[in-house]
Tab-separated table of C-alpha atoms in Angstrom:
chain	number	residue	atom	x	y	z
A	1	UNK	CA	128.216	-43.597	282.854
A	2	UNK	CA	129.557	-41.189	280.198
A	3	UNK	CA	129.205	-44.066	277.740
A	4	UNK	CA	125.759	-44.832	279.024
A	5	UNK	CA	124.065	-41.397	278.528
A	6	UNK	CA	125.541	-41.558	274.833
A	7	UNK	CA	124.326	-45.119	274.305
A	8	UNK	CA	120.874	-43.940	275.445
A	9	UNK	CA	120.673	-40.703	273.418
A	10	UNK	CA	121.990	-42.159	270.800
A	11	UNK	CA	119.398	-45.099	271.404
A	12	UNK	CA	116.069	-42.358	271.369
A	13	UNK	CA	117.063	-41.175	268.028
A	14	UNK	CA	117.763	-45.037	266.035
A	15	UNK	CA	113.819	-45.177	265.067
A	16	UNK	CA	114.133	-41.875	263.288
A	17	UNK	CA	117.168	-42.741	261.598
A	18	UNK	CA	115.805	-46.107	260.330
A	19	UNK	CA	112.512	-44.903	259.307
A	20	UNK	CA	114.670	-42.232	256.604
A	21	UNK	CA	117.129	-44.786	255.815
A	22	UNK	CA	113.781	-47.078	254.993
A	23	UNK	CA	111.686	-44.330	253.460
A	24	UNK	CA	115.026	-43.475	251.271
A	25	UNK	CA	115.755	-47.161	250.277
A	26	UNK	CA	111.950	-47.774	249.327
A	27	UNK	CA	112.025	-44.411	247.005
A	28	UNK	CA	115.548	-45.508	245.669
A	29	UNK	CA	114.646	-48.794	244.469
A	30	UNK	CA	111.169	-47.993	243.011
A	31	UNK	CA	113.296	-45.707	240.692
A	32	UNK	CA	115.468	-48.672	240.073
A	33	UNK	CA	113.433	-50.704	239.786
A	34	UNK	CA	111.863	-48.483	237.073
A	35	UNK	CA	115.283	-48.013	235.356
A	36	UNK	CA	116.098	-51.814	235.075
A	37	UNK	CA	112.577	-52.776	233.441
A	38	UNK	CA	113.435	-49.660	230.804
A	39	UNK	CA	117.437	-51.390	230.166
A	40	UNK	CA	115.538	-55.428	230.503
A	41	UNK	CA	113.536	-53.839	227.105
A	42	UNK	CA	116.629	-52.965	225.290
A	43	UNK	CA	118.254	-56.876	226.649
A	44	UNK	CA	120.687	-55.448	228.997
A	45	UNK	CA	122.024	-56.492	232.194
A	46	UNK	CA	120.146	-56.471	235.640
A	47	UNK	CA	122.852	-54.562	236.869
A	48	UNK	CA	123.029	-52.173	234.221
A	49	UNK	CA	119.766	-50.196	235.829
A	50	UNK	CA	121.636	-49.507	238.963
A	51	UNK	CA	124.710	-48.593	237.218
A	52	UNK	CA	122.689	-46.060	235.022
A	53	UNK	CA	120.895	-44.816	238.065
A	54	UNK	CA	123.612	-44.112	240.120
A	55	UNK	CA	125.853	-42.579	236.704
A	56	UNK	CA	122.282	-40.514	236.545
A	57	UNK	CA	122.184	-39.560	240.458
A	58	UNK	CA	125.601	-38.182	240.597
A	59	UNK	CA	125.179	-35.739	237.253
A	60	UNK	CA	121.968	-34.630	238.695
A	61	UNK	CA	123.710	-33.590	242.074
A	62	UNK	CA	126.531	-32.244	240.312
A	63	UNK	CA	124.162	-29.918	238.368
A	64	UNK	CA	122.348	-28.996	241.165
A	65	UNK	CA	125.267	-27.959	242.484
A	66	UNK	CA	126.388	-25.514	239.826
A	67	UNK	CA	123.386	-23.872	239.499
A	68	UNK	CA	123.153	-23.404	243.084
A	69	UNK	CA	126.872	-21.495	242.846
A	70	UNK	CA	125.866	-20.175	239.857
A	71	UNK	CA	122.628	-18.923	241.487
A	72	UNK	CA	124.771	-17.551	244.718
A	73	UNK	CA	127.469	-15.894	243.276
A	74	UNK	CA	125.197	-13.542	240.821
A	75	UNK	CA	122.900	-12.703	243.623
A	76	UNK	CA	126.106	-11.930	246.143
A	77	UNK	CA	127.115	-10.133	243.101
A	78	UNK	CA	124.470	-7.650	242.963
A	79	UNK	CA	124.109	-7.479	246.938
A	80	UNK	CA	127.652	-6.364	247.237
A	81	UNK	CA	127.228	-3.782	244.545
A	82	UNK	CA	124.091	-2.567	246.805
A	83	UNK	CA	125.679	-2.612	249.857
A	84	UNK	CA	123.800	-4.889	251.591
A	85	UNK	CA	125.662	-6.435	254.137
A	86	UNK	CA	123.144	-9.577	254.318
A	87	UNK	CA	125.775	-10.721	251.966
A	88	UNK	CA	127.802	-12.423	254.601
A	89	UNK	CA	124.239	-14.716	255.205
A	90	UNK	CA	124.411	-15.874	251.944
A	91	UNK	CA	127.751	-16.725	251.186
A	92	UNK	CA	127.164	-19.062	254.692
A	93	UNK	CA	123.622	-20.319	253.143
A	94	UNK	CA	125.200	-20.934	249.958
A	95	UNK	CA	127.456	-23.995	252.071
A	96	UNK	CA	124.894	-25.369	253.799
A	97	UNK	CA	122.616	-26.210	250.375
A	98	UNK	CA	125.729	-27.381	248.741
A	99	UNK	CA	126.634	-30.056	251.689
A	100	UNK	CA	122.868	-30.673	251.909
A	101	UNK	CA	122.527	-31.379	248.306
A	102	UNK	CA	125.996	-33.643	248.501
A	103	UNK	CA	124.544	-35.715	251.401
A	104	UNK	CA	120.996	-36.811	250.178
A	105	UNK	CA	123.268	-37.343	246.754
A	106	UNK	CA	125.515	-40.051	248.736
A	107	UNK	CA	122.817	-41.482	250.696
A	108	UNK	CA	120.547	-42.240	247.251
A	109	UNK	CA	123.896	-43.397	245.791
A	110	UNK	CA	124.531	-45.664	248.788
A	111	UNK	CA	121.273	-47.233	248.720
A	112	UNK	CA	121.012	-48.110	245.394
A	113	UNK	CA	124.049	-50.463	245.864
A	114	UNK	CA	122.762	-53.834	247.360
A	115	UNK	CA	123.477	-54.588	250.963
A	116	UNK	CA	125.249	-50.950	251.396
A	117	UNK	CA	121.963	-49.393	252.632
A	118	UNK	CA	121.480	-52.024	255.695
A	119	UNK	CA	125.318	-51.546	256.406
A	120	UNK	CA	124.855	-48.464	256.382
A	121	UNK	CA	121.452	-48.136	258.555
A	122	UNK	CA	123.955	-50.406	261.062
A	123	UNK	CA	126.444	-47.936	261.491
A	124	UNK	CA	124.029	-45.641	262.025
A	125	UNK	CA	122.074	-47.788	264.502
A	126	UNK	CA	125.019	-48.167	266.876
A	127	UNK	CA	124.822	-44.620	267.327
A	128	UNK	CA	126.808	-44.436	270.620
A	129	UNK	CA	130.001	-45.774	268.639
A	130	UNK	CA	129.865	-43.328	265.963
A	131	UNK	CA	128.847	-40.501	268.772
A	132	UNK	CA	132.424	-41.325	270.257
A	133	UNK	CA	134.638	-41.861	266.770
A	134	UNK	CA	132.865	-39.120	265.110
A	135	UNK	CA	132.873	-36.636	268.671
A	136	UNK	CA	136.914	-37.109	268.631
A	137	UNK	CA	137.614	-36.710	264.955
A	138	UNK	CA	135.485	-33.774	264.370
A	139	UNK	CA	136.125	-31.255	267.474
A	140	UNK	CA	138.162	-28.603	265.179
A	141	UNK	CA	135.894	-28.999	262.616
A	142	UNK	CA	132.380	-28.219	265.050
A	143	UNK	CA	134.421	-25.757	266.182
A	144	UNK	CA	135.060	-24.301	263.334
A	145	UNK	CA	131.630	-24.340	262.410
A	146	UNK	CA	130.737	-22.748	265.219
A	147	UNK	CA	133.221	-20.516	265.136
A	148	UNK	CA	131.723	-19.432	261.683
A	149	UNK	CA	128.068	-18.862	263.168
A	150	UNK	CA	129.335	-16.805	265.696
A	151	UNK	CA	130.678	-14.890	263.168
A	152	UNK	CA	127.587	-14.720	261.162
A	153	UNK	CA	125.749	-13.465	264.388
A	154	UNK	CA	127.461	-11.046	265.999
A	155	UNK	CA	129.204	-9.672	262.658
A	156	UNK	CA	132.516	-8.489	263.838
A	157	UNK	CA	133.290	-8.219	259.864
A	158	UNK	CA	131.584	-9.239	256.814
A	159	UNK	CA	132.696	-9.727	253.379
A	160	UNK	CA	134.102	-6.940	251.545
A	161	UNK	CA	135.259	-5.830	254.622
A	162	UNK	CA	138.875	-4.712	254.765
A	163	UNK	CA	141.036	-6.342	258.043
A	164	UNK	CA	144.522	-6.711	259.577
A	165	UNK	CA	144.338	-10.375	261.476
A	166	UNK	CA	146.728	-8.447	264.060
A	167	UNK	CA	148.007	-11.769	265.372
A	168	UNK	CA	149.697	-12.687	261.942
A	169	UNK	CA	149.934	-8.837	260.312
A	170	UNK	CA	147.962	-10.145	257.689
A	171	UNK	CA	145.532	-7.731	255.921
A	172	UNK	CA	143.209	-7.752	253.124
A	173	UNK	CA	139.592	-8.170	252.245
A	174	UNK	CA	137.237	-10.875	253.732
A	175	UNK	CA	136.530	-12.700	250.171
A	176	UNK	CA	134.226	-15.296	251.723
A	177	UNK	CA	132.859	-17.038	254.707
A	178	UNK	CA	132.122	-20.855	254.476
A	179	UNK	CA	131.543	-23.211	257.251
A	180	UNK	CA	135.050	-24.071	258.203
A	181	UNK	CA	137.139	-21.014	257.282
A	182	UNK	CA	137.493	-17.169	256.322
A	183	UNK	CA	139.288	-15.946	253.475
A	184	UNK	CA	140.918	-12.916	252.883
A	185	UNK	CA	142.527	-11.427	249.872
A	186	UNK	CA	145.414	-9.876	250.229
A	187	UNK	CA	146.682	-6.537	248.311
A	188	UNK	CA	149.142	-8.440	246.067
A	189	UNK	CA	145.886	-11.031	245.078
A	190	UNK	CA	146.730	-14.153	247.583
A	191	UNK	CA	144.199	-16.277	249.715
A	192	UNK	CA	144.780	-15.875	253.179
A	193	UNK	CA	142.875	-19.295	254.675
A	194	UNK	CA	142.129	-18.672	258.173
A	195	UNK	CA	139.735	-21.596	260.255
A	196	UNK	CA	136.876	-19.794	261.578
A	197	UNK	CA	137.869	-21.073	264.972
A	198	UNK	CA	140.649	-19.198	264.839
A	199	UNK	CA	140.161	-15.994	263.630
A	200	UNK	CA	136.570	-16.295	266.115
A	201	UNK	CA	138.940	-16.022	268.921
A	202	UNK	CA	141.834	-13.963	267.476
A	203	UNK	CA	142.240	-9.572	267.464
A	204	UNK	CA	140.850	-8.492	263.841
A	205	UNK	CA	141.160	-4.750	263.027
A	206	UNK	CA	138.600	-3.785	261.084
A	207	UNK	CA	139.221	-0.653	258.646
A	208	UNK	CA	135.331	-1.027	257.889
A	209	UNK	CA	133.699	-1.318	261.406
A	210	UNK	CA	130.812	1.422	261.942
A	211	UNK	CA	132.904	3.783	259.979
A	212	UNK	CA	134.698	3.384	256.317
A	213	UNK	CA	136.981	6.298	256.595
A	214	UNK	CA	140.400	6.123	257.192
A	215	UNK	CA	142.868	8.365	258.621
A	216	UNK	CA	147.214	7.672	257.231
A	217	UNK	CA	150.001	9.467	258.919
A	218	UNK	CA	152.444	10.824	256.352
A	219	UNK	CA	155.637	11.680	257.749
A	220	UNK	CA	158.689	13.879	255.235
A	221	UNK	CA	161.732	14.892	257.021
A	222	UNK	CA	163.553	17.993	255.965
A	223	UNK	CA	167.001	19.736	256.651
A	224	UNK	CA	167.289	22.343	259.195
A	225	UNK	CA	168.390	24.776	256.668
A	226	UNK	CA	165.080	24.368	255.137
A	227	UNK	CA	162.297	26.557	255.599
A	228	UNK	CA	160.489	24.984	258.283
A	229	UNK	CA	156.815	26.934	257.854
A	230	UNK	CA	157.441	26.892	253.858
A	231	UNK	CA	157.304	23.224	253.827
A	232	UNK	CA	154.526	22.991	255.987
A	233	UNK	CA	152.248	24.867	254.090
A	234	UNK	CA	153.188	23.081	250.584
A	235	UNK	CA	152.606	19.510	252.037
A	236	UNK	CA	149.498	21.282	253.001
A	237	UNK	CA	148.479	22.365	249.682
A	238	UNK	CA	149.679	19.069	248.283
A	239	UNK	CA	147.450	16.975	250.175
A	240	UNK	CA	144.646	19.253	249.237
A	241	UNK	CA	145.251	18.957	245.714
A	242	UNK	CA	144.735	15.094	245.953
A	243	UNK	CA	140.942	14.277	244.690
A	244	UNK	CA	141.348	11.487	247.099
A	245	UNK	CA	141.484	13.558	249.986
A	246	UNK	CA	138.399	14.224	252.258
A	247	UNK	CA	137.604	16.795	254.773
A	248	UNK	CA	136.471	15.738	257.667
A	249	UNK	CA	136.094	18.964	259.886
A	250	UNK	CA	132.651	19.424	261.701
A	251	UNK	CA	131.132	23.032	260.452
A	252	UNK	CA	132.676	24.363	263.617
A	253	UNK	CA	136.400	22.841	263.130
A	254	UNK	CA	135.991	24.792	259.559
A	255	UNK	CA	135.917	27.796	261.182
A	256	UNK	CA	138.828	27.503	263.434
A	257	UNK	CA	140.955	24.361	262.217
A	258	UNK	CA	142.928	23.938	258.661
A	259	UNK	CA	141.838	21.358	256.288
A	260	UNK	CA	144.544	19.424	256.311
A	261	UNK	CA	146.614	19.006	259.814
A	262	UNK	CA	149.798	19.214	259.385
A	263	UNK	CA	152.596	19.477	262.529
A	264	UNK	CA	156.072	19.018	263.190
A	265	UNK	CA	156.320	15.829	265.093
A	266	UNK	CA	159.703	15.454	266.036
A	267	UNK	CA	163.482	17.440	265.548
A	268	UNK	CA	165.636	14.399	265.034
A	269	UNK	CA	169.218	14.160	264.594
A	270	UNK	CA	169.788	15.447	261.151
A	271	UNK	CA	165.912	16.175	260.341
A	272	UNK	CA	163.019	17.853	260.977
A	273	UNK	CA	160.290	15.391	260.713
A	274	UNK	CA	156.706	16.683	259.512
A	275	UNK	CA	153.643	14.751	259.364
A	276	UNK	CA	150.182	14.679	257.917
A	277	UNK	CA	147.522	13.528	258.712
A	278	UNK	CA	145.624	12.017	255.323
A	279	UNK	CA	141.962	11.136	255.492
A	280	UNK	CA	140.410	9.276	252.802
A	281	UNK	CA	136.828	7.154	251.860
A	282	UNK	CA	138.661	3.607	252.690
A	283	UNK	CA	141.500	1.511	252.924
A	284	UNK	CA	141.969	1.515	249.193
A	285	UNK	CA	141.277	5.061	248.745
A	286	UNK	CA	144.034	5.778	251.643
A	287	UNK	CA	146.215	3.690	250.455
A	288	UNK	CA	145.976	5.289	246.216
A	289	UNK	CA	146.439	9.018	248.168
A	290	UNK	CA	149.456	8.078	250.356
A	291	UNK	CA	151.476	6.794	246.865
A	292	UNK	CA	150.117	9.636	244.757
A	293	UNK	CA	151.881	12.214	247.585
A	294	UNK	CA	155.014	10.568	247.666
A	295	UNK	CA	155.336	11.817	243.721
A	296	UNK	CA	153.761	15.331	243.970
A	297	UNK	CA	155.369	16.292	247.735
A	298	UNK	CA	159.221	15.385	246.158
A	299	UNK	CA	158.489	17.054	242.941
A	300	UNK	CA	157.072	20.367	244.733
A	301	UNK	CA	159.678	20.109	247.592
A	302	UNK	CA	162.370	20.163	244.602
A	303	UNK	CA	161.013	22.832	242.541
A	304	UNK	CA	160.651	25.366	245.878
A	305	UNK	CA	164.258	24.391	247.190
A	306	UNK	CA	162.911	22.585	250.164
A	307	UNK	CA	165.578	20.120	250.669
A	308	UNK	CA	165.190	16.196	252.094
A	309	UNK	CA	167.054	15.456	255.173
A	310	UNK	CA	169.054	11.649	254.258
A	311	UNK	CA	171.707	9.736	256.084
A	312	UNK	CA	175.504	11.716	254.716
A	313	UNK	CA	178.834	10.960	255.771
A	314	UNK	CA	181.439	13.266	255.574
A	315	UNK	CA	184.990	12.035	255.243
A	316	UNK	CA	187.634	14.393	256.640
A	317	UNK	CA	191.613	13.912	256.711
C-alpha cells in the first residue's frame, strides 16, 4: 500500500514535471537552433552549435555564480560590521540561489544533448521509483537540511557567535551556515565541520546568547607565609588596571561591593588558593585579559615579596 500512495503522489505531480521539462526543451533548442544557423554561416559542423551552447551555458552559470558569492559575501560583510544578526538569513539564502542557479544550469545542459531530455523526463515520470531510491539515499542529507532551518528559525546561535559544541569540547566562532553543515572556527584558525543535524540536536554553549559578557575565574595560589590580605588586594588592583576589564556592579552593588571580587577559595595542602572573578565585553576580550594577568599578577607578586606556592621536595638523610 506504502508503494501505492507513492506511485499515486508521485503520479498527480508527472503533468507538471513534463510540462517544465517540455517548456525547457522547447526554449533550449530555439537557442540552438539559433546557435547552429550562426556556426552553418561560418561552414561548421551541426554539432558544433550544441557544443558551443552548452561550452556557453556552463560559463554563464559559473559567472552567475561568482557574482552571486561575490554579491553575498560583501553584503554579509557590512551586516556583520552592523550587527545585524539577519546575517545568519543570508549566508542560508546565499545556498539556496547557488543550488538553484546549478540546477536550471544542468537541466538546460541536459536538454540540449539529443535524447538526454526524454531520458531524463522518464526518470522523472516514474516518480514513485525515484521517490523510493532518492527517499533512502538522501535521509541525512533532508535532515540535515532541516536541521539547518531549524536553526535559522529558532536561532539558538548565529554567525559570529562564539560556542563550545559541549559534546566534542570544541569551541570557536560560527563562520557560516549552509544547508548541510555549520562551521566553526576555532582559536588556532581550523574549520570545525559539524552536519546541521547534528549540532540541531546536540548541547551548544553559547558565550553570545542574550548577553555578550563574560565572566573567567582566575585562580593564584600562594604560600602560607605569605601575606594572605596583601595579595588579595594587589590581584585586586591588578585586575583593575587591565583596560579589558569591565565593571559590572548595579549602582547599588557600587556602594556596598568592590569592583573586582576577589576571595580565598580554598586552603590546600601547600597553598592558599585565591581567585578572581574577571569580567570582560566577550569571549575574545576575556580571553586577551586572563593572559595579560598572568604577566602583571607574577611580576607584582615578585616585586611585593608575595611568594607562589609550587610542588617542593625536600630530601633529608
Amino acid at each position: 500500500m506504502l508503494f501505492q500512495a507513492m506511485k499515486t503522489a508521485a503520479g498527480s505531480g508527472t503533468i507538471t514535471t513534463d510540462s517544465a521539462m517540455e517548456a525547457t526543451n522547447d526554449a533550449t533548442n530555439d537557442v540552438i537552433r539559433n546557435v547552429q544557423s550562426f556556426t552553418s554561416m561560418l561552414h561548421l559542423p551541426s554539432w558544433f552549435g550544441r557544443l558551443l551552447f552548452i561550452v556557453i551555458t556552463i560559463l554563464v552559470m559559473l559567472c552567475l555564480v561568482r557574482i552571486v558569492n561575490h554579491a553575498f559575501r560583501r553584503t554579509k560583510d557590512a551586516m556583520l560590521a552592523s550587527g545585524n544578526t539577519d546575517v545568519t538569513l543570508l549566508s542560508f539564502a546565499r545556498y539556496v540561489v547557488v543550488v538553484g542557479i546549478y540546477f536550471i544550469g544542468g537541466v538546460v545542459v541536459v536538454s540540449s544533448i539529443p535524447g538526454a531530455s526524454d531520458s531524463l523526463t522518464a526518470l522523472l515520470a516514474s516518480g514513485s521509483i525515484v521517490a523510493v531510491v532518492v527517499g533512502f539515499a538522501a535521509q541525512d542529507t533532508l535532515g540535515n537540511v532541516a536541521g539547518g532551518v531549524m536553526i535559522l528559525f529558532f536561532k539558538p546561535f548565529i554567525i559570529g557567535d562564539f560556542v563550545r559544541y559541549v559534546d566534542s569540547n570544541v569551541s570557536g566562532v560560527i563562520e557560516e551556515i549552509t544547508l548541510r553543515h555549520t562551521a566553526i572556527r576555532t582559536p588556532e584558525n581550523k574549520r570545525i565541520i559539524i552536519p546541521n543535524g547534528t549540532i540541531n540536536s546536540a548541547v551548544i554553549e553559547n558565550a553570545n546568547y542574550a548577553d555578550k559578557r563574560i565572566c573567567e575565574l582566575f585562580n593564584v595560589g600562594i604560600t602560607y607565609e605569605s601575606d594572605m590580605e596583601k595579595a588579595i588586594r594587589l590581584l585586586r588592583d591588578e585586575v583593575m588596571r587591565q583596560p579589558l576589564h569591565l565593571d559590572v556592579r548595579t549602582p547599588e552593588e557600587k556602594l556596598t561591593q568592590p569592583e573586582v571580587k576577589v576571595e580565598v577559595v580554598e586552603l590546600a595542602d601547600s597553598a592558599v588558593i585565591l581567585r578572581a572573578w574577571l569580567w570582560a565585553a566577550d569571549q575574545t576580550d576575556a580571553t586577551a585579559l586572563k593572559f595579560a594577568l598572568n604577566r602583571s599578577v607574577k611580576n607584582r607578586f615578585d616585586a611585593e615579596n608575595i611568594e607562589f606556592a609550587y610542588p617542593h621536595i625536600t630530601i633529608t638523610k
